[in-house]
Short mmCIF file of C-alpha atoms in Angstrom, two decimals:
data_model
loop_
_atom_site.label_atom_id
_atom_site.label_comp_id
_atom_site.label_asym_id
_atom_site.label_seq_id
_atom_site.Cartn_x
_atom_site.Cartn_y
_atom_site.Cartn_z
CA SER A 13 10.59 -2.60 9.96
CA ALA A 14 13.92 -3.00 7.89
CA VAL A 15 16.46 -0.65 7.14
CA ILE A 16 16.84 -0.67 3.45
CA SER A 17 19.86 1.26 2.00
CA GLN A 18 19.33 2.09 -1.76
CA LYS A 19 22.52 3.39 -3.98
CA PRO A 20 23.29 5.81 -5.85
CA SER A 21 20.63 8.24 -4.63
CA ARG A 22 20.39 9.60 -7.96
CA ASP A 23 22.53 9.65 -11.31
CA ILE A 24 21.99 10.88 -14.49
CA CYS A 25 23.58 9.02 -17.49
CA GLN A 26 23.65 8.87 -21.07
CA ARG A 27 21.32 6.81 -23.30
CA GLY A 28 22.44 3.81 -24.53
CA THR A 29 24.52 3.37 -21.69
CA SER A 30 23.50 1.02 -18.31
CA LEU A 31 23.39 1.66 -14.41
CA THR A 32 23.11 -0.55 -12.06
CA ILE A 33 21.25 -0.15 -8.52
CA GLN A 34 21.83 -1.37 -5.49
CA CYS A 35 19.74 -2.54 -2.72
CA GLN A 36 20.74 -3.65 1.11
CA VAL A 37 18.71 -4.32 3.90
CA ASP A 38 19.69 -4.72 7.41
CA SER A 39 17.91 -7.99 7.87
CA GLN A 40 17.39 -11.16 6.16
CA VAL A 41 14.30 -10.91 4.13
CA THR A 42 12.38 -13.96 1.98
CA MET A 43 10.51 -11.18 0.06
CA MET A 44 12.50 -8.53 -2.15
CA PHE A 45 11.07 -6.42 -4.95
CA TRP A 46 11.40 -3.63 -7.47
CA TYR A 47 9.06 -0.34 -8.12
CA ARG A 48 9.23 1.95 -10.88
CA GLN A 49 7.76 5.55 -10.18
CA GLN A 50 8.30 7.73 -13.83
CA PRO A 51 7.67 11.27 -13.61
CA GLY A 52 4.23 12.42 -12.41
CA GLN A 53 2.81 9.06 -12.06
CA SER A 54 2.33 6.30 -9.71
CA LEU A 55 4.26 3.32 -8.85
CA THR A 56 4.48 0.15 -10.99
CA LEU A 57 5.68 -2.68 -9.84
CA ILE A 58 8.79 -3.79 -12.04
CA ALA A 59 9.70 -7.51 -10.12
CA THR A 60 10.06 -9.83 -7.53
CA ALA A 61 14.06 -10.58 -6.64
CA ASN A 62 13.76 -13.92 -5.89
CA GLN A 63 16.81 -15.80 -3.78
CA GLY A 64 18.57 -18.40 -5.69
CA SER A 65 16.33 -18.38 -8.62
CA GLU A 66 15.48 -16.49 -11.72
CA ALA A 67 13.61 -13.04 -11.20
CA THR A 68 9.96 -12.86 -11.58
CA TYR A 69 9.06 -10.00 -14.10
CA GLU A 70 5.71 -8.02 -14.33
CA SER A 71 3.62 -7.99 -17.15
CA GLY A 72 5.81 -4.86 -19.65
CA PHE A 73 9.22 -5.78 -17.83
CA VAL A 74 11.22 -7.92 -19.41
CA ILE A 75 15.08 -9.42 -17.64
CA ASP A 76 17.07 -7.98 -20.69
CA LYS A 77 15.73 -4.28 -19.90
CA PHE A 78 15.75 -5.04 -16.26
CA PRO A 79 18.48 -7.77 -14.88
CA ILE A 80 18.03 -8.65 -11.56
CA SER A 81 20.61 -9.98 -8.78
CA ARG A 82 19.60 -11.89 -5.58
CA PRO A 83 22.68 -13.37 -3.92
CA ASN A 84 21.58 -13.59 -0.54
CA LEU A 85 18.47 -12.42 1.52
CA THR A 86 19.96 -9.00 2.17
CA PHE A 87 21.01 -7.84 -1.05
CA SER A 88 19.72 -7.21 -4.84
CA THR A 89 20.77 -5.03 -7.65
CA LEU A 90 18.75 -3.84 -10.71
CA THR A 91 20.19 -3.22 -13.96
CA VAL A 92 18.76 -0.85 -16.28
CA SER A 93 19.90 -1.95 -19.45
CA ASN A 94 20.52 -0.01 -23.14
CA MET A 95 18.73 3.38 -21.22
CA SER A 96 16.46 5.80 -23.22
CA PRO A 97 15.39 8.76 -21.81
CA GLU A 98 11.67 6.84 -20.77
CA ASP A 99 13.71 5.18 -18.53
CA SER A 100 13.87 8.45 -16.31
CA SER A 101 12.54 7.14 -13.41
CA ILE A 102 12.54 6.79 -9.41
CA TYR A 103 14.15 3.18 -8.75
CA LEU A 104 12.45 1.63 -5.37
CA CYS A 105 13.63 -1.47 -3.54
CA SER A 106 11.40 -2.83 -1.35
CA VAL A 107 10.59 -5.43 1.00
CA VAL A 108 8.18 -7.51 3.29
CA VAL A 109 9.68 -8.57 6.24
CA GLY A 110 7.16 -11.05 7.21
CA VAL A 111 3.92 -12.47 6.54
CA ASN A 112 0.57 -9.96 6.95
CA SER A 113 3.61 -7.35 7.20
CA PRO A 114 3.39 -4.54 5.42
CA LEU A 115 5.43 -3.07 2.29
CA HIS A 116 8.28 -0.82 3.25
CA PHE A 117 10.42 1.22 0.52
CA GLY A 118 14.45 2.17 0.58
CA ASN A 119 15.23 5.74 0.17
CA GLY A 120 15.05 5.86 -3.95
CA THR A 121 17.36 6.19 -6.59
CA ARG A 122 16.47 9.40 -8.79
CA LEU A 123 17.40 8.54 -12.46
CA THR A 124 17.68 10.92 -15.56
CA VAL A 125 18.61 9.89 -18.74
CA THR A 126 20.09 12.12 -21.65
CA GLU B 21 -8.15 -5.59 -13.54
CA ASP B 22 -7.66 -4.44 -9.79
CA LYS B 23 -8.32 -0.64 -9.63
CA VAL B 24 -7.15 2.52 -7.14
CA VAL B 25 -8.40 6.04 -7.37
CA GLN B 26 -7.65 8.59 -4.92
CA SER B 27 -9.57 11.96 -4.42
CA PRO B 28 -8.99 14.73 -4.70
CA LEU B 29 -5.62 15.18 -6.78
CA SER B 30 -4.56 17.90 -5.21
CA LEU B 31 -5.47 19.69 -1.89
CA VAL B 32 -4.61 23.28 -0.65
CA VAL B 33 -5.36 23.83 2.68
CA HIS B 34 -3.42 26.10 5.73
CA GLU B 35 -2.21 24.85 9.24
CA GLY B 36 -4.78 24.04 11.24
CA ASP B 37 -7.18 22.40 8.91
CA THR B 38 -8.36 19.10 8.86
CA VAL B 39 -8.38 16.79 5.58
CA THR B 40 -9.62 13.92 4.37
CA LEU B 41 -8.15 11.80 1.43
CA ASN B 42 -10.73 9.26 -0.71
CA CYS B 43 -9.38 6.29 -1.74
CA SER B 44 -11.98 4.01 -3.46
CA TYR B 45 -11.33 0.66 -5.09
CA GLU B 46 -12.07 -2.61 -7.09
CA VAL B 47 -10.46 -5.81 -6.49
CA THR B 48 -11.35 -9.35 -7.02
CA ASN B 49 -9.77 -10.66 -3.65
CA PHE B 50 -9.40 -7.91 -1.05
CA ARG B 51 -6.56 -8.62 1.03
CA SER B 52 -5.24 -5.33 2.30
CA LEU B 53 -5.28 -1.57 1.73
CA LEU B 54 -2.49 0.33 2.61
CA TRP B 55 -1.39 4.10 2.75
CA TYR B 56 1.96 5.73 2.23
CA LYS B 57 3.68 8.87 2.61
CA GLN B 58 5.60 10.49 -0.10
CA GLU B 59 7.84 12.97 0.03
CA LYS B 60 10.72 13.45 -2.61
CA LYS B 61 11.41 9.83 -3.33
CA ALA B 62 10.65 7.24 -0.69
CA PRO B 63 7.32 6.18 0.21
CA THR B 64 6.94 6.15 4.07
CA PHE B 65 4.05 3.19 5.24
CA LEU B 66 1.21 5.16 7.37
CA PHE B 67 -1.45 2.17 8.17
CA MET B 68 -2.56 -1.32 6.48
CA LEU B 69 -6.39 -1.87 7.06
CA THR B 70 -7.61 -5.19 6.56
CA SER B 71 -10.92 -4.86 8.75
CA SER B 72 -14.14 -2.58 8.03
CA GLY B 73 -15.08 -0.20 10.53
CA ILE B 74 -11.90 -0.66 12.70
CA GLU B 75 -10.18 3.02 12.54
CA LYS B 76 -6.61 2.79 12.73
CA LYS B 77 -4.61 6.13 14.42
CA SER B 78 -1.26 7.59 14.49
CA GLY B 79 -0.86 11.18 16.11
CA ARG B 80 -3.17 13.27 14.08
CA LEU B 81 -3.60 10.84 11.15
CA SER B 82 -6.33 8.35 11.10
CA SER B 83 -7.66 6.01 8.47
CA ILE B 84 -11.06 3.47 8.00
CA LEU B 85 -11.80 0.90 5.48
CA ASP B 86 -15.17 0.38 4.30
CA LYS B 87 -14.96 -3.30 2.55
CA LYS B 88 -18.99 -3.20 1.73
CA GLU B 89 -18.68 0.03 0.00
CA LEU B 90 -15.35 -0.27 -1.58
CA PHE B 91 -13.22 3.12 -0.20
CA SER B 92 -11.10 3.97 2.61
CA ILE B 93 -10.27 7.43 3.91
CA LEU B 94 -7.44 9.25 5.45
CA ASN B 95 -7.86 12.01 7.93
CA ILE B 96 -5.57 14.37 9.31
CA THR B 97 -6.41 16.93 11.99
CA ALA B 98 -4.74 20.01 12.78
CA THR B 99 -2.37 20.01 9.86
CA GLN B 100 1.22 20.78 9.45
CA THR B 101 3.58 22.17 6.87
CA GLY B 102 5.43 19.17 7.53
CA ASP B 103 2.14 17.31 6.60
CA SER B 104 2.99 18.78 2.67
CA ALA B 105 3.40 15.54 0.55
CA VAL B 106 1.88 13.28 -1.72
CA TYR B 107 -0.12 10.35 0.00
CA LEU B 108 -0.49 7.34 -1.69
CA CYS B 109 -3.20 4.52 -1.47
CA ALA B 110 -2.37 0.87 -2.40
CA LEU B 111 -4.42 -1.99 -2.70
CA ASN B 112 -3.02 -6.17 -2.21
CA ALA B 113 -4.84 -8.52 -3.45
CA GLY B 114 -5.07 -12.19 -2.30
CA GLY B 115 -3.74 -14.51 -4.14
CA THR B 116 -0.80 -12.16 -4.99
CA SER B 117 2.57 -11.50 -3.35
CA TYR B 118 2.45 -9.41 -0.42
CA GLY B 119 5.21 -6.98 -2.55
CA LYS B 120 2.46 -7.23 -5.15
CA LEU B 121 0.88 -3.55 -4.55
CA THR B 122 -1.73 -1.64 -6.95
CA PHE B 123 -1.22 2.17 -6.66
CA GLY B 124 -3.33 4.94 -7.05
CA GLN B 125 -2.40 8.06 -8.71
CA GLY B 126 -1.75 9.71 -5.03
CA THR B 127 -3.37 13.12 -3.64
CA ILE B 128 -0.81 16.01 -3.50
CA LEU B 129 -1.03 17.78 -0.29
CA THR B 130 0.15 21.52 -0.09
CA VAL B 131 -0.42 22.68 3.78
CA HIS B 132 0.17 26.71 3.80
CA PRO B 133 1.36 28.17 7.04
#
């Protein structure tokens, strides 16, 4: 499995501002994903970060709110834009190293919006 | 729509007890079922199951899948306080990417000394 580093680990932000979360993997991976876990809820996929092209968003998530970059095979960012308290969640970067391999998660970013 | 239901939602035991966590699912096109342990923020991978009846084992943890009855169980024997966590069951459906998982609500396991 890969070592996946996310930062920041946690942040407290004011409503209306934006936060960019970084995800660094120690090896090249084709497939990279961003998940969200709202308080008391389970994990939900936000989008697939595609290298060299626009991210693929799941139903209910849009690029204007959650812009994603993937400049190479080891790095991605997720921005949470124009934040509201409802965006308070754990955001998780995750990767699949190879076909038929399980999904592995980074250490997560706990975001609180006040 | 793919669906994953875990039971019980929470469980409190004492050290040394054996626990069984349940996961039932509905899916149109099954690829794999995965178990994760979540402490604090990050889920840690435990098992990936693709075939019925083949037990996967890692130390005191084991898991098995029944594709006919559409469920899986996770067993933990001789529980320790370090086993206290949320255990998540997730489904990967065929036709979707390997990273697109449908998660259950999780089972909160608390192990008292």
